[in-house]
């Protein structure tokens, strides 16, 4: 077991990965804190490169059991004040260093009941995490983040998923083109459905029981022109009151709930 009690080069790489997207990509790894997210990651077979524990205290039952599931994984014992920095002041018992998966759209399974979510150019990592969490809760098979966007593996995004990142494939794509090429290659016909306040159909009037790729736009500007033109259908969420619009994550959750409701009734 390696011990780290100073801000050596390795500590600095991990610390930088919390705030620097480029360095996360260069190292090919990211940090995960929290009992549930780490447990879900391990149970779903994510590659754990290193487990960092507090040198000053014995392992809990959970941590001991987790390490038994990871025979041969590197373990580092770290001074508590340094571990608290990697835990972003939460004083964690354990931090896991996970390998970044490939941004491969084929990680997302496509079948007769396919439901995928595209988040176009999101600026808030917390919104990315919230949408991944809702996608998991309502049966989506994957989430795709397109364009110049906040990072899926930003610690704020990872925390906001509360572990769902490790249960639902989430992939980054440079633009709509790569996603549409992937849709066209699919053996299953997929309806590309955008959400827009000027959509022609209310969400509860649209048939979501077919295979669907749901498009959610940027928090401020909505869907790009390219995505609007690529969509087979544009739907809207009827709202009342003084609100002019919904937060992107809230809008996604509302539509995903409607899709789940329709599909549950259709399956009966």
PDB file of C-alpha atoms in Angstrom, residues 2-248:
ATOM      1  CA  UNK A   2       1.361   3.385  -0.977  1.00  0.00           C
ATOM      2  CA  UNK A   3       1.169   6.202   1.561  1.00  0.00           C
ATOM      3  CA  UNK A   4       0.799   9.863   0.631  1.00  0.00           C
ATOM      4  CA  UNK A   5       1.284  12.513   3.288  1.00  0.00           C
ATOM      5  CA  UNK A   6       2.334  15.490   1.145  1.00  0.00           C
ATOM      6  CA  UNK A   7       1.152  17.276  -1.974  1.00  0.00           C
ATOM      7  CA  UNK A   8       3.342  15.179  -4.223  1.00  0.00           C
ATOM      8  CA  UNK A   9       3.006  14.933  -8.001  1.00  0.00           C
ATOM      9  CA  UNK A  10       0.405  12.201  -7.857  1.00  0.00           C
ATOM     10  CA  UNK A  11      -1.774  14.094  -5.408  1.00  0.00           C
ATOM     11  CA  UNK A  12      -1.563  17.162  -7.632  1.00  0.00           C
ATOM     12  CA  UNK A  13      -2.758  15.178 -10.664  1.00  0.00           C
ATOM     13  CA  UNK A  14      -5.803  13.978  -8.734  1.00  0.00           C
ATOM     14  CA  UNK A  15      -6.469  17.422  -7.302  1.00  0.00           C
ATOM     15  CA  UNK A  16      -6.269  18.996 -10.778  1.00  0.00           C
ATOM     16  CA  UNK A  17      -8.732  16.449 -12.155  1.00  0.00           C
ATOM     17  CA  UNK A  18     -11.426  17.918  -9.916  1.00  0.00           C
ATOM     18  CA  UNK A  19     -11.411  21.243 -11.752  1.00  0.00           C
ATOM     19  CA  UNK A  20      -9.535  20.757 -15.019  1.00  0.00           C
ATOM     20  CA  UNK A  21     -11.330  18.913 -17.805  1.00  0.00           C
ATOM     21  CA  UNK A  22      -8.235  18.752 -20.014  1.00  0.00           C
ATOM     22  CA  UNK A  23      -6.230  17.081 -17.280  1.00  0.00           C
ATOM     23  CA  UNK A  24      -9.023  14.564 -16.665  1.00  0.00           C
ATOM     24  CA  UNK A  25      -8.884  13.646 -20.324  1.00  0.00           C
ATOM     25  CA  UNK A  26      -5.101  13.484 -20.358  1.00  0.00           C
ATOM     26  CA  UNK A  27      -4.947  11.180 -17.343  1.00  0.00           C
ATOM     27  CA  UNK A  28      -7.963   9.161 -18.513  1.00  0.00           C
ATOM     28  CA  UNK A  29      -9.472   9.081 -15.034  1.00  0.00           C
ATOM     29  CA  UNK A  30     -11.797  10.937 -12.691  1.00  0.00           C
ATOM     30  CA  UNK A  31     -12.559  10.958  -8.968  1.00  0.00           C
ATOM     31  CA  UNK A  32     -15.743   9.680  -7.345  1.00  0.00           C
ATOM     32  CA  UNK A  33     -16.855  10.387  -3.778  1.00  0.00           C
ATOM     33  CA  UNK A  34     -19.756   8.985  -1.801  1.00  0.00           C
ATOM     34  CA  UNK A  35     -20.911   5.555  -0.678  1.00  0.00           C
ATOM     35  CA  UNK A  36     -23.736   5.118  -3.201  1.00  0.00           C
ATOM     36  CA  UNK A  37     -21.925   6.382  -6.338  1.00  0.00           C
ATOM     37  CA  UNK A  38     -18.850   4.265  -5.635  1.00  0.00           C
ATOM     38  CA  UNK A  39     -20.943   1.200  -4.815  1.00  0.00           C
ATOM     39  CA  UNK A  40     -23.027   1.551  -7.995  1.00  0.00           C
ATOM     40  CA  UNK A  41     -19.874   2.010 -10.083  1.00  0.00           C
ATOM     41  CA  UNK A  42     -18.297  -1.156  -8.685  1.00  0.00           C
ATOM     42  CA  UNK A  43     -21.504  -3.179  -9.004  1.00  0.00           C
ATOM     43  CA  UNK A  44     -21.816  -2.116 -12.664  1.00  0.00           C
ATOM     44  CA  UNK A  45     -18.281  -3.127 -13.533  1.00  0.00           C
ATOM     45  CA  UNK A  46     -16.619   0.248 -13.982  1.00  0.00           C
ATOM     46  CA  UNK A  47     -12.834   0.095 -13.998  1.00  0.00           C
ATOM     47  CA  UNK A  48     -11.440   1.270 -10.665  1.00  0.00           C
ATOM     48  CA  UNK A  49      -7.790   2.229 -10.953  1.00  0.00           C
ATOM     49  CA  UNK A  50      -7.099   3.278  -7.370  1.00  0.00           C
ATOM     50  CA  UNK A  51      -8.860   3.363  -4.022  1.00  0.00           C
ATOM     51  CA  UNK A  52      -7.717   6.143  -1.687  1.00  0.00           C
ATOM     52  CA  UNK A  53      -8.421   5.714   2.019  1.00  0.00           C
ATOM     53  CA  UNK A  54      -7.796   7.727   5.180  1.00  0.00           C
ATOM     54  CA  UNK A  55      -4.529   6.633   6.793  1.00  0.00           C
ATOM     55  CA  UNK A  56      -5.724   7.764  10.229  1.00  0.00           C
ATOM     56  CA  UNK A  57      -8.828   5.617  10.720  1.00  0.00           C
ATOM     57  CA  UNK A  58      -9.877   1.981  10.334  1.00  0.00           C
ATOM     58  CA  UNK A  59     -12.106   0.945   7.456  1.00  0.00           C
ATOM     59  CA  UNK A  60     -15.854   0.709   7.951  1.00  0.00           C
ATOM     60  CA  UNK A  61     -17.727  -2.457   7.087  1.00  0.00           C
ATOM     61  CA  UNK A  62     -18.811  -0.934   3.791  1.00  0.00           C
ATOM     62  CA  UNK A  63     -15.254   0.011   2.795  1.00  0.00           C
ATOM     63  CA  UNK A  64     -13.879  -3.395   3.768  1.00  0.00           C
ATOM     64  CA  UNK A  65     -16.564  -5.157   1.744  1.00  0.00           C
ATOM     65  CA  UNK A  66     -15.930  -2.864  -1.225  1.00  0.00           C
ATOM     66  CA  UNK A  67     -12.209  -3.628  -1.218  1.00  0.00           C
ATOM     67  CA  UNK A  68     -12.972  -7.347  -1.193  1.00  0.00           C
ATOM     68  CA  UNK A  69     -14.792  -6.824  -4.499  1.00  0.00           C
ATOM     69  CA  UNK A  70     -11.670  -5.182  -5.945  1.00  0.00           C
ATOM     70  CA  UNK A  71      -8.827  -7.657  -5.491  1.00  0.00           C
ATOM     71  CA  UNK A  72      -5.607  -6.382  -6.970  1.00  0.00           C
ATOM     72  CA  UNK A  73      -6.748  -2.768  -7.280  1.00  0.00           C
ATOM     73  CA  UNK A  74      -4.121  -0.286  -6.133  1.00  0.00           C
ATOM     74  CA  UNK A  75      -4.761   1.120  -2.676  1.00  0.00           C
ATOM     75  CA  UNK A  76      -3.363   4.404  -1.384  1.00  0.00           C
ATOM     76  CA  UNK A  77      -3.509   5.521   2.259  1.00  0.00           C
ATOM     77  CA  UNK A  78      -3.605   9.320   2.427  1.00  0.00           C
ATOM     78  CA  UNK A  79      -3.304  11.898   5.165  1.00  0.00           C
ATOM     79  CA  UNK A  80      -6.827  12.976   6.211  1.00  0.00           C
ATOM     80  CA  UNK A  81      -6.349  16.656   5.391  1.00  0.00           C
ATOM     81  CA  UNK A  82      -5.276  15.762   1.850  1.00  0.00           C
ATOM     82  CA  UNK A  83      -8.108  13.275   1.401  1.00  0.00           C
ATOM     83  CA  UNK A  84     -10.528  15.994   2.513  1.00  0.00           C
ATOM     84  CA  UNK A  85      -9.272  18.144  -0.376  1.00  0.00           C
ATOM     85  CA  UNK A  86      -9.941  15.346  -2.853  1.00  0.00           C
ATOM     86  CA  UNK A  87     -13.334  14.862  -1.232  1.00  0.00           C
ATOM     87  CA  UNK A  88     -13.912  18.594  -1.677  1.00  0.00           C
ATOM     88  CA  UNK A  89     -14.023  19.187   2.070  1.00  0.00           C
ATOM     89  CA  UNK A  90     -16.517  16.410   2.763  1.00  0.00           C
ATOM     90  CA  UNK A  91     -13.975  14.378   4.768  1.00  0.00           C
ATOM     91  CA  UNK A  92     -14.732  11.112   2.972  1.00  0.00           C
ATOM     92  CA  UNK A  93     -13.668   7.744   4.225  1.00  0.00           C
ATOM     93  CA  UNK A  94     -12.753   6.695   0.723  1.00  0.00           C
ATOM     94  CA  UNK A  95     -12.300   8.201  -2.753  1.00  0.00           C
ATOM     95  CA  UNK A  96     -12.231   6.046  -5.881  1.00  0.00           C
ATOM     96  CA  UNK A  97     -10.256   6.862  -9.010  1.00  0.00           C
ATOM     97  CA  UNK A  98     -12.162   5.513 -12.029  1.00  0.00           C
ATOM     98  CA  UNK A  99     -11.098   5.077 -15.621  1.00  0.00           C
ATOM     99  CA  UNK A 100     -12.895   7.283 -18.135  1.00  0.00           C
ATOM    100  CA  UNK A 101     -14.931   5.113 -20.533  1.00  0.00           C
ATOM    101  CA  UNK A 102     -14.822   5.630 -24.285  1.00  0.00           C
ATOM    102  CA  UNK A 103     -17.184   8.168 -25.835  1.00  0.00           C
ATOM    103  CA  UNK A 104     -18.666   5.457 -28.031  1.00  0.00           C
ATOM    104  CA  UNK A 105     -22.328   5.773 -28.981  1.00  0.00           C
ATOM    105  CA  UNK A 106     -22.509   2.004 -29.367  1.00  0.00           C
ATOM    106  CA  UNK A 107     -22.287   1.774 -25.565  1.00  0.00           C
ATOM    107  CA  UNK A 108     -25.973   2.727 -25.640  1.00  0.00           C
ATOM    108  CA  UNK A 109     -28.174  -0.312 -26.378  1.00  0.00           C
ATOM    109  CA  UNK A 110     -30.819   0.066 -29.076  1.00  0.00           C
ATOM    110  CA  UNK A 111     -33.864  -2.202 -29.238  1.00  0.00           C
ATOM    111  CA  UNK A 112     -37.625  -2.095 -29.915  1.00  0.00           C
ATOM    112  CA  UNK A 113     -38.248  -0.149 -26.691  1.00  0.00           C
ATOM    113  CA  UNK A 114     -35.326   2.255 -27.155  1.00  0.00           C
ATOM    114  CA  UNK A 115     -35.356   5.576 -25.325  1.00  0.00           C
ATOM    115  CA  UNK A 116     -32.341   7.849 -25.481  1.00  0.00           C
ATOM    116  CA  UNK A 117     -31.814  11.449 -24.387  1.00  0.00           C
ATOM    117  CA  UNK A 118     -29.701  14.102 -26.100  1.00  0.00           C
ATOM    118  CA  UNK A 119     -28.719  17.179 -24.094  1.00  0.00           C
ATOM    119  CA  UNK A 120     -27.584  19.840 -26.563  1.00  0.00           C
ATOM    120  CA  UNK A 121     -24.744  22.155 -25.435  1.00  0.00           C
ATOM    121  CA  UNK A 122     -25.534  22.223 -21.683  1.00  0.00           C
ATOM    122  CA  UNK A 123     -23.631  24.790 -19.659  1.00  0.00           C
ATOM    123  CA  UNK A 124     -24.398  23.510 -16.158  1.00  0.00           C
ATOM    124  CA  UNK A 125     -22.784  20.275 -14.959  1.00  0.00           C
ATOM    125  CA  UNK A 126     -25.495  19.983 -12.310  1.00  0.00           C
ATOM    126  CA  UNK A 127     -28.144  19.936 -15.045  1.00  0.00           C
ATOM    127  CA  UNK A 128     -26.269  17.168 -16.858  1.00  0.00           C
ATOM    128  CA  UNK A 129     -26.238  15.123 -13.667  1.00  0.00           C
ATOM    129  CA  UNK A 130     -29.926  15.759 -13.011  1.00  0.00           C
ATOM    130  CA  UNK A 131     -30.914  14.643 -16.501  1.00  0.00           C
ATOM    131  CA  UNK A 132     -28.821  11.470 -16.227  1.00  0.00           C
ATOM    132  CA  UNK A 133     -30.561  10.755 -12.910  1.00  0.00           C
ATOM    133  CA  UNK A 134     -34.015  11.278 -14.445  1.00  0.00           C
ATOM    134  CA  UNK A 135     -33.075   9.184 -17.480  1.00  0.00           C
ATOM    135  CA  UNK A 136     -32.166   6.345 -15.130  1.00  0.00           C
ATOM    136  CA  UNK A 137     -35.353   6.763 -13.088  1.00  0.00           C
ATOM    137  CA  UNK A 138     -37.677   6.668 -16.100  1.00  0.00           C
ATOM    138  CA  UNK A 139     -36.104   3.898 -18.141  1.00  0.00           C
ATOM    139  CA  UNK A 140     -33.886   5.605 -20.710  1.00  0.00           C
ATOM    140  CA  UNK A 141     -31.099   3.521 -22.185  1.00  0.00           C
ATOM    141  CA  UNK A 142     -28.537   6.297 -22.455  1.00  0.00           C
ATOM    142  CA  UNK A 143     -27.734  10.007 -22.467  1.00  0.00           C
ATOM    143  CA  UNK A 144     -25.744  11.867 -25.136  1.00  0.00           C
ATOM    144  CA  UNK A 145     -24.240  15.315 -24.558  1.00  0.00           C
ATOM    145  CA  UNK A 146     -23.548  17.160 -27.810  1.00  0.00           C
ATOM    146  CA  UNK A 147     -21.562  20.186 -28.851  1.00  0.00           C
ATOM    147  CA  UNK A 148     -19.494  22.589 -26.764  1.00  0.00           C
ATOM    148  CA  UNK A 149     -20.772  21.670 -23.322  1.00  0.00           C
ATOM    149  CA  UNK A 150     -20.046  21.191 -19.654  1.00  0.00           C
ATOM    150  CA  UNK A 151     -18.385  17.880 -18.851  1.00  0.00           C
ATOM    151  CA  UNK A 152     -20.220  14.715 -17.840  1.00  0.00           C
ATOM    152  CA  UNK A 153     -17.306  13.882 -15.530  1.00  0.00           C
ATOM    153  CA  UNK A 154     -17.180  17.236 -13.752  1.00  0.00           C
ATOM    154  CA  UNK A 155     -17.511  16.429 -10.023  1.00  0.00           C
ATOM    155  CA  UNK A 156     -20.703  18.516  -9.826  1.00  0.00           C
ATOM    156  CA  UNK A 157     -22.260  16.451 -12.601  1.00  0.00           C
ATOM    157  CA  UNK A 158     -21.119  13.160 -11.084  1.00  0.00           C
ATOM    158  CA  UNK A 159     -22.548  14.083  -7.678  1.00  0.00           C
ATOM    159  CA  UNK A 160     -25.852  15.248  -9.185  1.00  0.00           C
ATOM    160  CA  UNK A 161     -26.387  11.813 -10.755  1.00  0.00           C
ATOM    161  CA  UNK A 162     -26.278  10.191  -7.267  1.00  0.00           C
ATOM    162  CA  UNK A 163     -24.801   7.098  -8.899  1.00  0.00           C
ATOM    163  CA  UNK A 164     -26.973   6.950 -12.019  1.00  0.00           C
ATOM    164  CA  UNK A 165     -23.966   7.850 -14.185  1.00  0.00           C
ATOM    165  CA  UNK A 166     -22.680   4.340 -13.501  1.00  0.00           C
ATOM    166  CA  UNK A 167     -25.968   2.639 -14.398  1.00  0.00           C
ATOM    167  CA  UNK A 168     -26.887   4.513 -17.605  1.00  0.00           C
ATOM    168  CA  UNK A 169     -24.362   5.004 -20.433  1.00  0.00           C
ATOM    169  CA  UNK A 170     -23.548   8.693 -20.919  1.00  0.00           C
ATOM    170  CA  UNK A 171     -21.576   9.655 -24.009  1.00  0.00           C
ATOM    171  CA  UNK A 172     -20.154  12.911 -25.356  1.00  0.00           C
ATOM    172  CA  UNK A 173     -20.493  13.639 -29.102  1.00  0.00           C
ATOM    173  CA  UNK A 174     -18.929  16.571 -30.980  1.00  0.00           C
ATOM    174  CA  UNK A 175     -22.123  17.518 -32.833  1.00  0.00           C
ATOM    175  CA  UNK A 176     -25.524  16.382 -34.057  1.00  0.00           C
ATOM    176  CA  UNK A 177     -23.926  14.781 -37.135  1.00  0.00           C
ATOM    177  CA  UNK A 178     -22.297  11.891 -35.284  1.00  0.00           C
ATOM    178  CA  UNK A 179     -25.525  11.168 -33.418  1.00  0.00           C
ATOM    179  CA  UNK A 180     -27.653  11.209 -36.555  1.00  0.00           C
ATOM    180  CA  UNK A 181     -25.214   8.880 -38.320  1.00  0.00           C
ATOM    181  CA  UNK A 182     -25.547   6.501 -35.361  1.00  0.00           C
ATOM    182  CA  UNK A 183     -29.364   6.747 -35.528  1.00  0.00           C
ATOM    183  CA  UNK A 184     -29.332   5.959 -39.258  1.00  0.00           C
ATOM    184  CA  UNK A 185     -27.160   2.883 -38.692  1.00  0.00           C
ATOM    185  CA  UNK A 186     -29.635   1.493 -36.184  1.00  0.00           C
ATOM    186  CA  UNK A 187     -31.586  -1.600 -37.180  1.00  0.00           C
ATOM    187  CA  UNK A 188     -34.569  -0.083 -35.342  1.00  0.00           C
ATOM    188  CA  UNK A 189     -36.380   2.992 -36.770  1.00  0.00           C
ATOM    189  CA  UNK A 190     -35.916   5.764 -34.201  1.00  0.00           C
ATOM    190  CA  UNK A 191     -38.122   8.870 -33.988  1.00  0.00           C
ATOM    191  CA  UNK A 192     -36.015  11.958 -33.237  1.00  0.00           C
ATOM    192  CA  UNK A 193     -38.228  14.145 -31.041  1.00  0.00           C
ATOM    193  CA  UNK A 194     -37.209  17.634 -29.962  1.00  0.00           C
ATOM    194  CA  UNK A 195     -38.657  19.658 -27.111  1.00  0.00           C
ATOM    195  CA  UNK A 196     -39.427  23.281 -27.938  1.00  0.00           C
ATOM    196  CA  UNK A 197     -41.833  25.888 -26.604  1.00  0.00           C
ATOM    197  CA  UNK A 198     -43.077  26.345 -30.180  1.00  0.00           C
ATOM    198  CA  UNK A 199     -43.543  22.625 -30.773  1.00  0.00           C
ATOM    199  CA  UNK A 200     -46.584  21.583 -32.787  1.00  0.00           C
ATOM    200  CA  UNK A 201     -47.784  18.828 -30.428  1.00  0.00           C
ATOM    201  CA  UNK A 202     -48.341  18.692 -26.667  1.00  0.00           C
ATOM    202  CA  UNK A 203     -46.254  15.980 -25.041  1.00  0.00           C
ATOM    203  CA  UNK A 204     -49.291  14.022 -23.839  1.00  0.00           C
ATOM    204  CA  UNK A 205     -50.690  13.907 -27.394  1.00  0.00           C
ATOM    205  CA  UNK A 206     -47.542  12.450 -28.942  1.00  0.00           C
ATOM    206  CA  UNK A 207     -47.024   8.665 -29.215  1.00  0.00           C
ATOM    207  CA  UNK A 208     -43.890   7.928 -27.196  1.00  0.00           C
ATOM    208  CA  UNK A 209     -44.382   4.159 -27.224  1.00  0.00           C
ATOM    209  CA  UNK A 210     -42.205   3.914 -30.347  1.00  0.00           C
ATOM    210  CA  UNK A 211     -38.357   3.992 -30.193  1.00  0.00           C
ATOM    211  CA  UNK A 212     -37.461   7.615 -29.389  1.00  0.00           C
ATOM    212  CA  UNK A 213     -34.418   9.834 -29.192  1.00  0.00           C
ATOM    213  CA  UNK A 214     -35.513  12.795 -27.049  1.00  0.00           C
ATOM    214  CA  UNK A 215     -33.763  16.140 -27.608  1.00  0.00           C
ATOM    215  CA  UNK A 216     -33.311  18.649 -24.764  1.00  0.00           C
ATOM    216  CA  UNK A 217     -31.892  22.072 -25.581  1.00  0.00           C
ATOM    217  CA  UNK A 218     -29.373  24.384 -23.966  1.00  0.00           C
ATOM    218  CA  UNK A 219     -30.564  25.992 -20.732  1.00  0.00           C
ATOM    219  CA  UNK A 220     -30.688  29.498 -22.251  1.00  0.00           C
ATOM    220  CA  UNK A 221     -31.094  29.181 -26.013  1.00  0.00           C
ATOM    221  CA  UNK A 222     -32.885  25.840 -26.361  1.00  0.00           C
ATOM    222  CA  UNK A 223     -32.211  23.451 -29.210  1.00  0.00           C
ATOM    223  CA  UNK A 224     -29.784  24.510 -31.910  1.00  0.00           C
ATOM    224  CA  UNK A 225     -31.122  25.187 -35.397  1.00  0.00           C
ATOM    225  CA  UNK A 226     -29.342  22.060 -36.608  1.00  0.00           C
ATOM    226  CA  UNK A 227     -31.119  19.855 -34.069  1.00  0.00           C
ATOM    227  CA  UNK A 228     -34.486  21.464 -34.774  1.00  0.00           C
ATOM    228  CA  UNK A 229     -34.052  20.757 -38.475  1.00  0.00           C
ATOM    229  CA  UNK A 230     -32.954  17.193 -37.747  1.00  0.00           C
ATOM    230  CA  UNK A 231     -35.939  16.432 -35.511  1.00  0.00           C
ATOM    231  CA  UNK A 232     -38.777  14.389 -36.958  1.00  0.00           C
ATOM    232  CA  UNK A 233     -41.177  16.029 -34.497  1.00  0.00           C
ATOM    233  CA  UNK A 234     -41.148  18.974 -32.096  1.00  0.00           C
ATOM    234  CA  UNK A 235     -43.252  18.691 -28.937  1.00  0.00           C
ATOM    235  CA  UNK A 236     -44.042  21.203 -26.235  1.00  0.00           C
ATOM    236  CA  UNK A 237     -44.831  21.047 -22.521  1.00  0.00           C
ATOM    237  CA  UNK A 238     -47.977  23.064 -21.767  1.00  0.00           C
ATOM    238  CA  UNK A 239     -47.311  25.328 -18.794  1.00  0.00           C
ATOM    239  CA  UNK A 240     -49.439  27.832 -16.917  1.00  0.00           C
ATOM    240  CA  UNK A 241     -48.855  30.545 -14.348  1.00  0.00           C
ATOM    241  CA  UNK A 242     -46.262  33.270 -14.626  1.00  0.00           C
ATOM    242  CA  UNK A 243     -43.379  30.946 -15.565  1.00  0.00           C
ATOM    243  CA  UNK A 244     -42.175  31.582 -19.104  1.00  0.00           C
ATOM    244  CA  UNK A 245     -40.313  28.277 -19.354  1.00  0.00           C
ATOM    245  CA  UNK A 246     -38.937  25.333 -17.402  1.00  0.00           C
ATOM    246  CA  UNK A 247     -35.381  24.610 -16.358  1.00  0.00           C
ATOM    247  CA  UNK A 248     -33.823  22.159 -18.860  1.00  0.00           C
TER     248      UNK A 248
END
